[in-house]
Coordinates of C-alpha atoms in Angstrom, one line a residue:
X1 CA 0.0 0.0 0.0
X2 CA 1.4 3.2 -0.5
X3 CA 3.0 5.2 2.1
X4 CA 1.4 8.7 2.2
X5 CA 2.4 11.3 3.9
X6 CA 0.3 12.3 6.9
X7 CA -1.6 15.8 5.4
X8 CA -2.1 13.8 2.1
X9 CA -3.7 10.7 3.8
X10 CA -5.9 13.2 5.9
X11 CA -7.3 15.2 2.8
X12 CA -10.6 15.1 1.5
X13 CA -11.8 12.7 4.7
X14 CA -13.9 14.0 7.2
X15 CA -13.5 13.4 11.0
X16 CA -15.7 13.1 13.9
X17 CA -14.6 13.9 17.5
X18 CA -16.2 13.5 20.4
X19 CA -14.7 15.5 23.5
X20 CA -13.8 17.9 21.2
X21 CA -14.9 21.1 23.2
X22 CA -12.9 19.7 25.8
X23 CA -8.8 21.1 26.3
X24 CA -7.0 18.2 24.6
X25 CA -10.1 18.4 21.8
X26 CA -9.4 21.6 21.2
X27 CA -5.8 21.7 20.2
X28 CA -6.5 18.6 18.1
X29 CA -9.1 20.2 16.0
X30 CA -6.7 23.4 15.3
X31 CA -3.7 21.0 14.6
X32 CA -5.8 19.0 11.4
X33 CA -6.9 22.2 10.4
X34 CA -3.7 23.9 10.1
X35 CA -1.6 21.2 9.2
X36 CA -4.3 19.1 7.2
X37 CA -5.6 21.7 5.9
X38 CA -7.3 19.7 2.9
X39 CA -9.4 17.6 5.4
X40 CA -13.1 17.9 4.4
X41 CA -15.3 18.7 7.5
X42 CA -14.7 18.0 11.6
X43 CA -17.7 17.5 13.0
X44 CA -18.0 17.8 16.6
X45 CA -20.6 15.9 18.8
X46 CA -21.9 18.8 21.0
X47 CA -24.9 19.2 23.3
X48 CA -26.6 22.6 24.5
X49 CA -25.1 24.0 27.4
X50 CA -25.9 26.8 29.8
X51 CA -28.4 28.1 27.3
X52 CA -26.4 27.8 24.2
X53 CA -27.3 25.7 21.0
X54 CA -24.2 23.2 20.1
X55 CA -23.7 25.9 16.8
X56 CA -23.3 29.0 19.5
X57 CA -20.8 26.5 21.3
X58 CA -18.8 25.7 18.9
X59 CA -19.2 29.4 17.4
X60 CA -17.8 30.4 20.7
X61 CA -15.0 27.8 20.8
X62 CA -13.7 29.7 16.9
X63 CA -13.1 32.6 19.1
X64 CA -10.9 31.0 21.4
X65 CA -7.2 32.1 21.9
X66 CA -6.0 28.0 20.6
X67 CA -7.2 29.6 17.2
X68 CA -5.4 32.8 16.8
X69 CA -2.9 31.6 14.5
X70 CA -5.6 29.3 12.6
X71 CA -7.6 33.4 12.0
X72 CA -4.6 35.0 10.8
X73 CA -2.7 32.5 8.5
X74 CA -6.3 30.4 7.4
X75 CA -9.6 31.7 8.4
X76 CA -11.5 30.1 6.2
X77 CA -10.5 26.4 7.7
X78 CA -12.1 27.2 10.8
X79 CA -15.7 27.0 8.8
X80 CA -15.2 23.6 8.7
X81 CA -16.0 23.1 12.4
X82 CA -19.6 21.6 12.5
X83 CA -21.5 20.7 16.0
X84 CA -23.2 17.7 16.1
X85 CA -26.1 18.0 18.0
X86 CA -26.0 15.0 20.9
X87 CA -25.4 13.4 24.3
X88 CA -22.7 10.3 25.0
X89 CA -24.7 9.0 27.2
X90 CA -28.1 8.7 25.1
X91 CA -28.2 5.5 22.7
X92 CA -27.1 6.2 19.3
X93 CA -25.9 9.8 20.6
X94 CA -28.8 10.9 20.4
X95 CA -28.0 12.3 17.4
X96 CA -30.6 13.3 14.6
X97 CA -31.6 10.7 12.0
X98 CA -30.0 13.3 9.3
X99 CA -27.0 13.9 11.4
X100 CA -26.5 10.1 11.9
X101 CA -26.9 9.5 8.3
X102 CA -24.4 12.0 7.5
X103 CA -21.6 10.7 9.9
X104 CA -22.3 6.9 8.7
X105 CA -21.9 8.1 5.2
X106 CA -18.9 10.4 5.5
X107 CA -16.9 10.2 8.6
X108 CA -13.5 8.0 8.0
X109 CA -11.8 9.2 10.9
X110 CA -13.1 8.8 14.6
X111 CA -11.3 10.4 17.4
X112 CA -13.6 9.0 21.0
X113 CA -12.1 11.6 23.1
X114 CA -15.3 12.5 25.2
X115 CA -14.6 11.6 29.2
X116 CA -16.0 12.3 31.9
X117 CA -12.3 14.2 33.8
X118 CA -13.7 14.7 37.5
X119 CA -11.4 12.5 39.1
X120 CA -13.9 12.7 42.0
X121 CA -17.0 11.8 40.6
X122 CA -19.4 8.9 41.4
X123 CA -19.3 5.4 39.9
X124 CA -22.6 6.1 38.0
X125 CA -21.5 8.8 36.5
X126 CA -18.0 7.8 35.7
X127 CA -19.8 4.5 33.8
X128 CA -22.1 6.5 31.9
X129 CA -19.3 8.8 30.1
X130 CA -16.6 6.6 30.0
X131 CA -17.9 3.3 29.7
X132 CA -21.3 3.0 28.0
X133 CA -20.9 6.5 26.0
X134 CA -17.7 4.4 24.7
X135 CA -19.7 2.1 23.8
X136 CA -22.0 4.1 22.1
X137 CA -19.6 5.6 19.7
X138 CA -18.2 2.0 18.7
X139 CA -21.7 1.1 17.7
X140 CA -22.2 3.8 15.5
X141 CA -18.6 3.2 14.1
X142 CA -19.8 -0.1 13.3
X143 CA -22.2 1.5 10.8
X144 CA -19.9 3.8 9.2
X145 CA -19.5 2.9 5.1
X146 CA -16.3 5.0 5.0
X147 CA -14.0 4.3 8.4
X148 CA -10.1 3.7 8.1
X149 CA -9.4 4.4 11.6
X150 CA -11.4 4.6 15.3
X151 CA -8.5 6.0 18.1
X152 CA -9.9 6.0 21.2
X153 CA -8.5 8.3 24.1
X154 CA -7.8 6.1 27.3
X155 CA -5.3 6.9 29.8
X156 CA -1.5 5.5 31.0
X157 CA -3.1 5.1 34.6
X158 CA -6.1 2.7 33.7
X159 CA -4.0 0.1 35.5
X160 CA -2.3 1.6 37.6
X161 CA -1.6 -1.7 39.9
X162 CA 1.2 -2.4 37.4
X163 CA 4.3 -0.8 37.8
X164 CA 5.3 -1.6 34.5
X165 CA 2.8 -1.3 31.9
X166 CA 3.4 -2.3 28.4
X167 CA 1.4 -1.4 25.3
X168 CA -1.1 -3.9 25.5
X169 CA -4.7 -4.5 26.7
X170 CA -5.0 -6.0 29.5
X171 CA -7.5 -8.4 31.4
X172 CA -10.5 -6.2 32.8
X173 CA -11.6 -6.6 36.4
X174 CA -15.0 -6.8 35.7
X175 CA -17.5 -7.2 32.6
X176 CA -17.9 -4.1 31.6
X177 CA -21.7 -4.9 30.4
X178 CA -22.4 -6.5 33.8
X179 CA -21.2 -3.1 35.3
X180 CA -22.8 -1.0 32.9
X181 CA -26.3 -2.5 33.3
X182 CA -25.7 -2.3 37.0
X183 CA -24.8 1.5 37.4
X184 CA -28.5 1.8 36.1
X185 CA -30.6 0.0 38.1
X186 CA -28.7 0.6 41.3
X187 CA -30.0 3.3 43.9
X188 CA -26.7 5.2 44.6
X189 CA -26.6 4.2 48.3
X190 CA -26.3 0.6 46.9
X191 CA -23.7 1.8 44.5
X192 CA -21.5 4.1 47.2
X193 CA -21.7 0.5 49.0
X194 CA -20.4 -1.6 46.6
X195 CA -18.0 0.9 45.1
X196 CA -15.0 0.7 47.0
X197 CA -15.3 -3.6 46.2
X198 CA -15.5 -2.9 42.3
X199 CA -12.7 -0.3 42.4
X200 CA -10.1 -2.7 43.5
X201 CA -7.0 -0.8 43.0
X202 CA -8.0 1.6 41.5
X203 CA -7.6 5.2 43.3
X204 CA -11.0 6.8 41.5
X205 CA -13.7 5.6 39.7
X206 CA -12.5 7.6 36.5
X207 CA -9.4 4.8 36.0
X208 CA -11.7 2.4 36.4
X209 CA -14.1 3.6 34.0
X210 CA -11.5 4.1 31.6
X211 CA -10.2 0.8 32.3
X212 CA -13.7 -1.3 31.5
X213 CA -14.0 1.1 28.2
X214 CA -10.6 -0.1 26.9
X215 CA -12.4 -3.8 27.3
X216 CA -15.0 -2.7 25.6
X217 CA -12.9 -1.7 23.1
X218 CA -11.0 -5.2 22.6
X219 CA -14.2 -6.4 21.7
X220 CA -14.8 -4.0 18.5
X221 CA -11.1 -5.4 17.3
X222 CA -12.1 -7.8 14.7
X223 CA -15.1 -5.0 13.5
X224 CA -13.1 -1.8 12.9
X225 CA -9.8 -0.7 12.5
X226 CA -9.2 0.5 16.1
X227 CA -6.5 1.4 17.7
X228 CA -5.8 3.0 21.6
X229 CA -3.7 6.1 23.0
X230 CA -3.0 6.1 26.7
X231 CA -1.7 9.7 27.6
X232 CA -0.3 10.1 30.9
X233 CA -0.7 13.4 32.8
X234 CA -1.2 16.0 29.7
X235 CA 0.4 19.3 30.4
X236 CA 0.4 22.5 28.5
X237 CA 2.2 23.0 24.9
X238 CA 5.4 22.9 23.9
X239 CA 5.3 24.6 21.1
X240 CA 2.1 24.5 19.4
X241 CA -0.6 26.2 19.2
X242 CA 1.8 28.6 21.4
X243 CA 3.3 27.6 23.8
X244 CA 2.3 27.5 27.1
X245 CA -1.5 27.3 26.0
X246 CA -3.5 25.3 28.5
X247 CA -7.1 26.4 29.4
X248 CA -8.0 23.7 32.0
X249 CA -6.6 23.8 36.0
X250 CA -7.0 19.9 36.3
X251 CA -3.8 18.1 37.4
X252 CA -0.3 19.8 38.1
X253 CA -1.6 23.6 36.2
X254 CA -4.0 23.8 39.0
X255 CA -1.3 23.2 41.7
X256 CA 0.6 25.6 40.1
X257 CA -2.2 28.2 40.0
X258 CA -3.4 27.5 43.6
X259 CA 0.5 27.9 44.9
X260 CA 1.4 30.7 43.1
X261 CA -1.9 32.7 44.4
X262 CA -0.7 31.0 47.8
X263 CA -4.1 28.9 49.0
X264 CA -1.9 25.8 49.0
X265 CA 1.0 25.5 51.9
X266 CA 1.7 21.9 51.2
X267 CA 1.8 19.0 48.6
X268 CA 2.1 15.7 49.4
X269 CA 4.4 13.8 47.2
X270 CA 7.7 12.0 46.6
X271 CA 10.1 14.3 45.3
X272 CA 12.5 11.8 43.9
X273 CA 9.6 10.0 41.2
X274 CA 9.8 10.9 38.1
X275 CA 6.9 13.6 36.9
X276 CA 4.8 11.2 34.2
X277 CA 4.0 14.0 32.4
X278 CA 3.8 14.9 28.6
X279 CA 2.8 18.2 26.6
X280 CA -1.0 18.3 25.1
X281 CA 1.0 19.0 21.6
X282 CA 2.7 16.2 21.9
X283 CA 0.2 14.2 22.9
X284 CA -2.1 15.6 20.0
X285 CA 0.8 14.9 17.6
X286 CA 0.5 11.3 18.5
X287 CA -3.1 10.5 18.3
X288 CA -2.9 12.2 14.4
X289 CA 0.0 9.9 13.3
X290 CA -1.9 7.1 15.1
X291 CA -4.8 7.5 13.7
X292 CA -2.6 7.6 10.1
X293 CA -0.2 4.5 10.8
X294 CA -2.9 1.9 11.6
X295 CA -3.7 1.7 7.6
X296 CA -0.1 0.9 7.8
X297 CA 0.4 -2.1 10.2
X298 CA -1.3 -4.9 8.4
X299 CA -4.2 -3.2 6.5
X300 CA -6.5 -5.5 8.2
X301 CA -8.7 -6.3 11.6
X302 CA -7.7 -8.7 14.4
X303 CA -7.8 -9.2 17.9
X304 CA -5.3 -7.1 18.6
X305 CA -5.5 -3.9 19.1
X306 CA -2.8 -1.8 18.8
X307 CA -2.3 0.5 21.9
X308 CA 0.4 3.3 22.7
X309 CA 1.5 4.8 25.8
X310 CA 2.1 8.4 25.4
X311 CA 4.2 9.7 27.9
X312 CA 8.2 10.8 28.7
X313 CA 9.3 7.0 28.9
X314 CA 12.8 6.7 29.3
X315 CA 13.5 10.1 27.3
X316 CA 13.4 12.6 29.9
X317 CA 14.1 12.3 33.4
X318 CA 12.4 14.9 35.6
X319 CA 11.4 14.7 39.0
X320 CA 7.8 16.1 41.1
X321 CA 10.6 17.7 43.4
X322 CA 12.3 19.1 40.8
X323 CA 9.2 20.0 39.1
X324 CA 7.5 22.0 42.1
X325 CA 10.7 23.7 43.1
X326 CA 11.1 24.8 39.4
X327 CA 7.4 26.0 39.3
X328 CA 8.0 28.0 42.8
X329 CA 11.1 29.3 42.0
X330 CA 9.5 31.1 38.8
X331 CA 6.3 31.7 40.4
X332 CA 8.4 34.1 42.1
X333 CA 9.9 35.7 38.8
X334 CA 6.1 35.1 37.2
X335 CA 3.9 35.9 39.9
X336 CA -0.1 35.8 39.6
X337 CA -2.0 38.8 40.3
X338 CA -4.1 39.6 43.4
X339 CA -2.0 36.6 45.3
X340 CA -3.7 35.7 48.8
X341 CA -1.1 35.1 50.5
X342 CA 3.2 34.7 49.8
X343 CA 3.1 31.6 48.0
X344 CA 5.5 29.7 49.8
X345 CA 4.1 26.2 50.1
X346 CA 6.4 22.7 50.2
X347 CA 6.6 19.3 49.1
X348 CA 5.8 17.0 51.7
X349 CA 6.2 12.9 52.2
X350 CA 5.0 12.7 56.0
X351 CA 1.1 12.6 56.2
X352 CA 1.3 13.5 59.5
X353 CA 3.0 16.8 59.5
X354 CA 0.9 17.7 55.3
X355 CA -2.2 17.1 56.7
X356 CA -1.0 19.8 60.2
X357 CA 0.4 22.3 57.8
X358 CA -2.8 22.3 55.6
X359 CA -5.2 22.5 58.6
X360 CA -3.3 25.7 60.0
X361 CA -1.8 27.1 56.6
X362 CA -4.9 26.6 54.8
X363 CA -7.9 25.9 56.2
X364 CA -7.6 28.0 59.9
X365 CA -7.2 31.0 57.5
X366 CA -10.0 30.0 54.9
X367 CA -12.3 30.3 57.7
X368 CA -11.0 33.8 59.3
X369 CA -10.8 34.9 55.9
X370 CA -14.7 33.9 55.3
X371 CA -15.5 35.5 58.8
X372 CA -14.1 38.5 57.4
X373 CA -16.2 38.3 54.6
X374 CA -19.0 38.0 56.7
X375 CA -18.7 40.6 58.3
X376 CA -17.6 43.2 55.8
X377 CA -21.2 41.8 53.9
X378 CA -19.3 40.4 51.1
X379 CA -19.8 37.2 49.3
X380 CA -17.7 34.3 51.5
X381 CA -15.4 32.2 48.6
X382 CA -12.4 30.9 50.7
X383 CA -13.8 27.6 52.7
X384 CA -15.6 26.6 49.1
X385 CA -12.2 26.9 47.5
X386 CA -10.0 24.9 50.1
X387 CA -12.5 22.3 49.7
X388 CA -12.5 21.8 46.4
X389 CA -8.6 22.1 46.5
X390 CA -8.8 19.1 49.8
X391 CA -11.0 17.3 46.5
X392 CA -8.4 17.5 44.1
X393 CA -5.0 17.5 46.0
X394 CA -6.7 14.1 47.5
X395 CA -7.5 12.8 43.8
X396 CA -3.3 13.9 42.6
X397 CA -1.4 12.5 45.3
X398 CA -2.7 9.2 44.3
X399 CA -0.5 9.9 41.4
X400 CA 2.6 11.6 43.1
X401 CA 3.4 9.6 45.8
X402 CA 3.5 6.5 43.8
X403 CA 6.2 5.5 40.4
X404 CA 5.3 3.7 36.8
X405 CA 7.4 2.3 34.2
X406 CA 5.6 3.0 31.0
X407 CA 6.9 1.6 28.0
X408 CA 6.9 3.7 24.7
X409 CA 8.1 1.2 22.0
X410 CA 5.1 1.2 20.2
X411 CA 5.0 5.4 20.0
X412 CA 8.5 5.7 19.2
X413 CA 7.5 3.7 16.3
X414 CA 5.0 6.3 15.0
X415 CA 7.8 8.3 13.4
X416 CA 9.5 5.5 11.4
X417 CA 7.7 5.9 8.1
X418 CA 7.8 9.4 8.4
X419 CA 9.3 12.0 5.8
X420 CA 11.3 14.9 6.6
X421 CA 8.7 17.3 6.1
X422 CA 5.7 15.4 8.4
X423 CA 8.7 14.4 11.5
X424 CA 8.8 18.3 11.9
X425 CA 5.1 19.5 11.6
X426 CA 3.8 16.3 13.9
X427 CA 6.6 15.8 16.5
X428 CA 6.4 13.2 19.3
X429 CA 9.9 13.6 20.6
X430 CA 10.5 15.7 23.8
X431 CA 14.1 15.2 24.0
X432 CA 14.6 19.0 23.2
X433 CA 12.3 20.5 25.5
X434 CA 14.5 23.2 27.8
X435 CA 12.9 22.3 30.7
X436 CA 13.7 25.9 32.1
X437 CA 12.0 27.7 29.5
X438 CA 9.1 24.9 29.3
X439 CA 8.5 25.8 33.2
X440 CA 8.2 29.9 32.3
X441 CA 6.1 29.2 29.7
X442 CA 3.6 26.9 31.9
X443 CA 3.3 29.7 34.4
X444 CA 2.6 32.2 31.7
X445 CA 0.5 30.1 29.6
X446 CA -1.5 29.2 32.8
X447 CA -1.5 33.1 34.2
X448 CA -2.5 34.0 30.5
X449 CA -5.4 31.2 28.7
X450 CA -6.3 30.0 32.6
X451 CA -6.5 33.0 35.1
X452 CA -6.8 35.8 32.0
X453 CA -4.6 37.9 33.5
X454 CA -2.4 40.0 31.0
X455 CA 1.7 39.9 30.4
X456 CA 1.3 44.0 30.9
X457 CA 0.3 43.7 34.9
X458 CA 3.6 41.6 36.0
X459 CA 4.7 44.8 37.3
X460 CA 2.0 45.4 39.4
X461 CA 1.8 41.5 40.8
X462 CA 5.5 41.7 41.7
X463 CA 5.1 44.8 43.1
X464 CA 2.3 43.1 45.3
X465 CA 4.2 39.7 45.8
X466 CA 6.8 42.4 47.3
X467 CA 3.9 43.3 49.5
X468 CA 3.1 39.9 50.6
X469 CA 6.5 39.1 50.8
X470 CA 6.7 41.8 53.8
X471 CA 3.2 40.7 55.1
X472 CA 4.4 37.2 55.4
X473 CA 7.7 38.2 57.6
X474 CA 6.2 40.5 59.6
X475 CA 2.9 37.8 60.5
X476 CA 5.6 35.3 61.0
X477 CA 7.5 37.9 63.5
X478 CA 4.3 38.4 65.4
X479 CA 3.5 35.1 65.6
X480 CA 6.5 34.2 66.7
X481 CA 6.6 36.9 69.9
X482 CA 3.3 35.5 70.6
X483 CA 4.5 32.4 70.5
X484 CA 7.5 33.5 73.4
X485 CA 4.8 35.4 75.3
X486 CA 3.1 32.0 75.6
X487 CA 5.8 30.2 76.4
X488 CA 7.2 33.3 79.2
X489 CA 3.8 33.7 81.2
X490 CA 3.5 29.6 80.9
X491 CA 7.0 29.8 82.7
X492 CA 5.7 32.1 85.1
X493 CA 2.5 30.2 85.9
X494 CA 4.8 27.0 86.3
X495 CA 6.9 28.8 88.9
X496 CA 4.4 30.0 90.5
X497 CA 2.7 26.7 91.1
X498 CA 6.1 24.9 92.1
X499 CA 6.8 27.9 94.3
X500 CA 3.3 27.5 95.9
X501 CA 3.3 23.7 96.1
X502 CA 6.4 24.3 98.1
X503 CA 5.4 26.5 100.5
X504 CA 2.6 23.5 101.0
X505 CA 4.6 20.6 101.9
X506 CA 7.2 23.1 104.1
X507 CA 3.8 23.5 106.0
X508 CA 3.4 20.4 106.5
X509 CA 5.7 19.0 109.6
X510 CA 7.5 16.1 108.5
X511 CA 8.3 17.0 105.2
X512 CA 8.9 20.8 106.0
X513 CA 11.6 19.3 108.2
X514 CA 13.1 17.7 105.1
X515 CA 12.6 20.7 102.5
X516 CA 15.6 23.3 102.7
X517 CA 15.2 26.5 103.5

């Protein structure tokens, strides 16, 4: 068969995404559009949200920052963005009958990216997104006349009891159509019961979910041409769309955020495992090629199904403690505006002492900032915000305080048949990355596309982190005299006890005859 090159194999073909309004969907849409720019349509499955229609959503997503570039070198490309009306979790998408017939008849490409990310959520929930809304997009590949390739978006830590895991699917816990019936006849009391049994090892019932859909997906082998990507922890870009860009606060850009403002005073985590992290441009780059090479392995459907772990591998070596102490070191350089406090929070490894820090550090003051609030007949945020934060941190250090092996053979392989030309636009390599300048442009890109806060008021925030800076030494001072008044009229209540339990037993005859004087 012959070997095109990515842009040419991708022209003329139309592509349906699901998840696509999502961060990682995002950037993948504005990567085929610039750099396949001869791909026919991308049609997005969409439902109506806080009062707008799927066509004002995705009119709304054009407008986006990730598409700056995309307005000013090719405007016209972004027209070929089209919302598809529906719900994962409804049979057959509930899409239309004219929208389903379109997508049977001209979708070639499918990218399942749709998931359900609240690492917290319930079981029921988790299922219906990520399992059986799986599901539902494999049945409706099934019926598509045109399909050369179905990727669908899993993730490195869908078994996470192996510390080594290789690019293969492995053995599900559970049938996932046993579990799927079950999450809908269940009353969720029954379900919170029975949840912790199902989970296993699992830390969340997102992993798990992700873990049955992957099943699910073993089954659809011998039907289409499928293929799975399993990105670890997705960070923001390298390079592309700019770098930096990220627009979602889940995982380690949310840490960041929440120090730098400094809400959080501790992290705990084991500073010496490596950071399984990888760049959502990379990542992106990966799915495309995969979606290209698997007309390439054998041209043909089979029980397996070819899976890759996108992460840093054995490529580069970075540390959570390096990591965090690069992040806080440029916080300081990058500061976020209107901080709440010096950010000036640690990594931790002892329970014990993370969970005293948080509970003085973090929540003491969330609820005297609140009282304040309260009193000044303002709007109270702080306790809301620490809990959510208590939510998430829980949910990460799952993934911090524990180390994987994951083995990249099979994306290191994506790049073989690749010409000059294709190995530049759709990179998968990190082995350049300044890890310096990567760090700057996190905090930017998160200060920027995250907190909106413009490059032209750094002045002003380290003119206020100067503030803080002298706020936080002179609290500490007072807090620390307080501290020695304690301990001083403590001393003097002592004394006077001993002194007065003394003069006691000198009163009494025996032992005041035994007592010097």
């Amino acid at each position: 068969m012959t070997n095109y090159g990515v842009a040419e194999w991708y022209s003329g073909r139309s592509v349906f995404i699901t998840g696509g309004t999502g961060y990682m969907g995002k950037v993948l849409i504005e990567k085929l559009l610039r750099d396949c720019g001869d791909i026919n349509f991308i049609y997005v499955l969409c439902r109506p949200k806080r009062g707008f229609s799927p066509a004002a959503r995705i009119e709304q997503i054009r407008k986006l920052a990730v598409f700056d570039r995309l307005r000013i070198e090719c405007p016209e490309r972004l027209k070929k963005i089209k919302a598809m009306e529906g719900d994962l979790g409804q049979p057959g998408l509930g899409l239309s009958d004219e929208n389903k017939s379109i997508l049977i008849n001209e979708v070639s490409i499918v990218f399942n990216g749709a998931a359900s990310l609240r690492l917290e959520s319930g079981l029921k929930d988790a299922i219906r997104h990520n399992t059986t809304g799986t599901k539902h997009v494999l049945d409706l590949a099934v019926e598509m006349k045109k399909l050369a390739s179905f990727v669908h978006l899993s993730t490195a830590f869908c078994h996470c009891e192996y510390d080594t895991l290789d690019e293969t699917i492995y053995p599900s816990p559970a049938n996932p159509e046993d579990v799927m019936r079950a999450v809908e006849w269940m009353d969720d009391h029954t379900l919170e019961i029975i949840t912790p049994r199902l989970l296993g090892p699992h830390p969340n019932c997102y992993t798990y979910s992700k873990r049955l859909a992957e099943s699910l997906v073993s089954e659809y082998a011998n039907r289409i041409p499928i293929s799975v990507a399993r990105p670890s922890i997705v960070t923001p870009s390298f390079k592309e769309p700019v770098p930096g860009w990220v627009d979602s606060l889940n995982g380690p850009v949310g840490v960041i955020v929440a120090g730098g403002k400094g809400v959080i005073r501790s992290v705990l985590c084991s500073p010496d495992y490596e950071a399984e992290v990888v760049p959502v441009d990379i990542a992106i780059n990966a799915l495309i090629l995969i979606a290209w090479k698997r007309t390439f392995i054998d041209n043909k459907m089979d029980d397996v199904v070819p899976c890759y772990n996108i992460s840093k591998g054995d490529i580069v070596h970075l540390t959570w403690g390096e990591t965090l102490a690069k992040g806080k070191r440029y916080a300081y350089e990058y500061p976020f505006d209107a901080g709440l406090w010096y950010p000036n929070g640690s990594i931790r490894t002892n329970k014990l002492m993370h969970y005293f820090i948080v509970f003085w550090l973090q929540v003491v003051p969330a609820y005297l900032i609140d009282g304040i609030m309260v009193l000044a007949r303002q709007k109270t945020f702080m306790v809301r915000v620490q809990k959510r934060i208590a939510v998430g941190m829980e949910v990460l250090q799952y993934f911090t305080m524990r180390s994987w092996n994951f083995k990249i053979e099979n994306t290191k392989s994506l790049i073989k048949n690749l010409n000059e030309a294709d190995m530049k636009k759709f990179y998968i390599q990190n082995t350049d990355i300044d890890i310096e300048k990567y760090m700057i442009q996190v905090l930017l890109g998160a200060r920027q596309y995250c907190m909106k806060e413009p490059l032209a008021n750094l002045d002003r925030a380290r003119f206020h982190l100067k503030l803080l800076y002298w706020l936080n030494m002179v609290t500490q001072l007072l807090f620390g005299f307080f501290l020695l008044w304690v301990f001083v009229r403590a001393f003097d209540s002592f004394k006077f006890l001993l002194d007065s339990t003394t003069n006691s037993f000198i009163n009494v005859p025996i032992i005041g005859s035994l007592i010097p004087k």
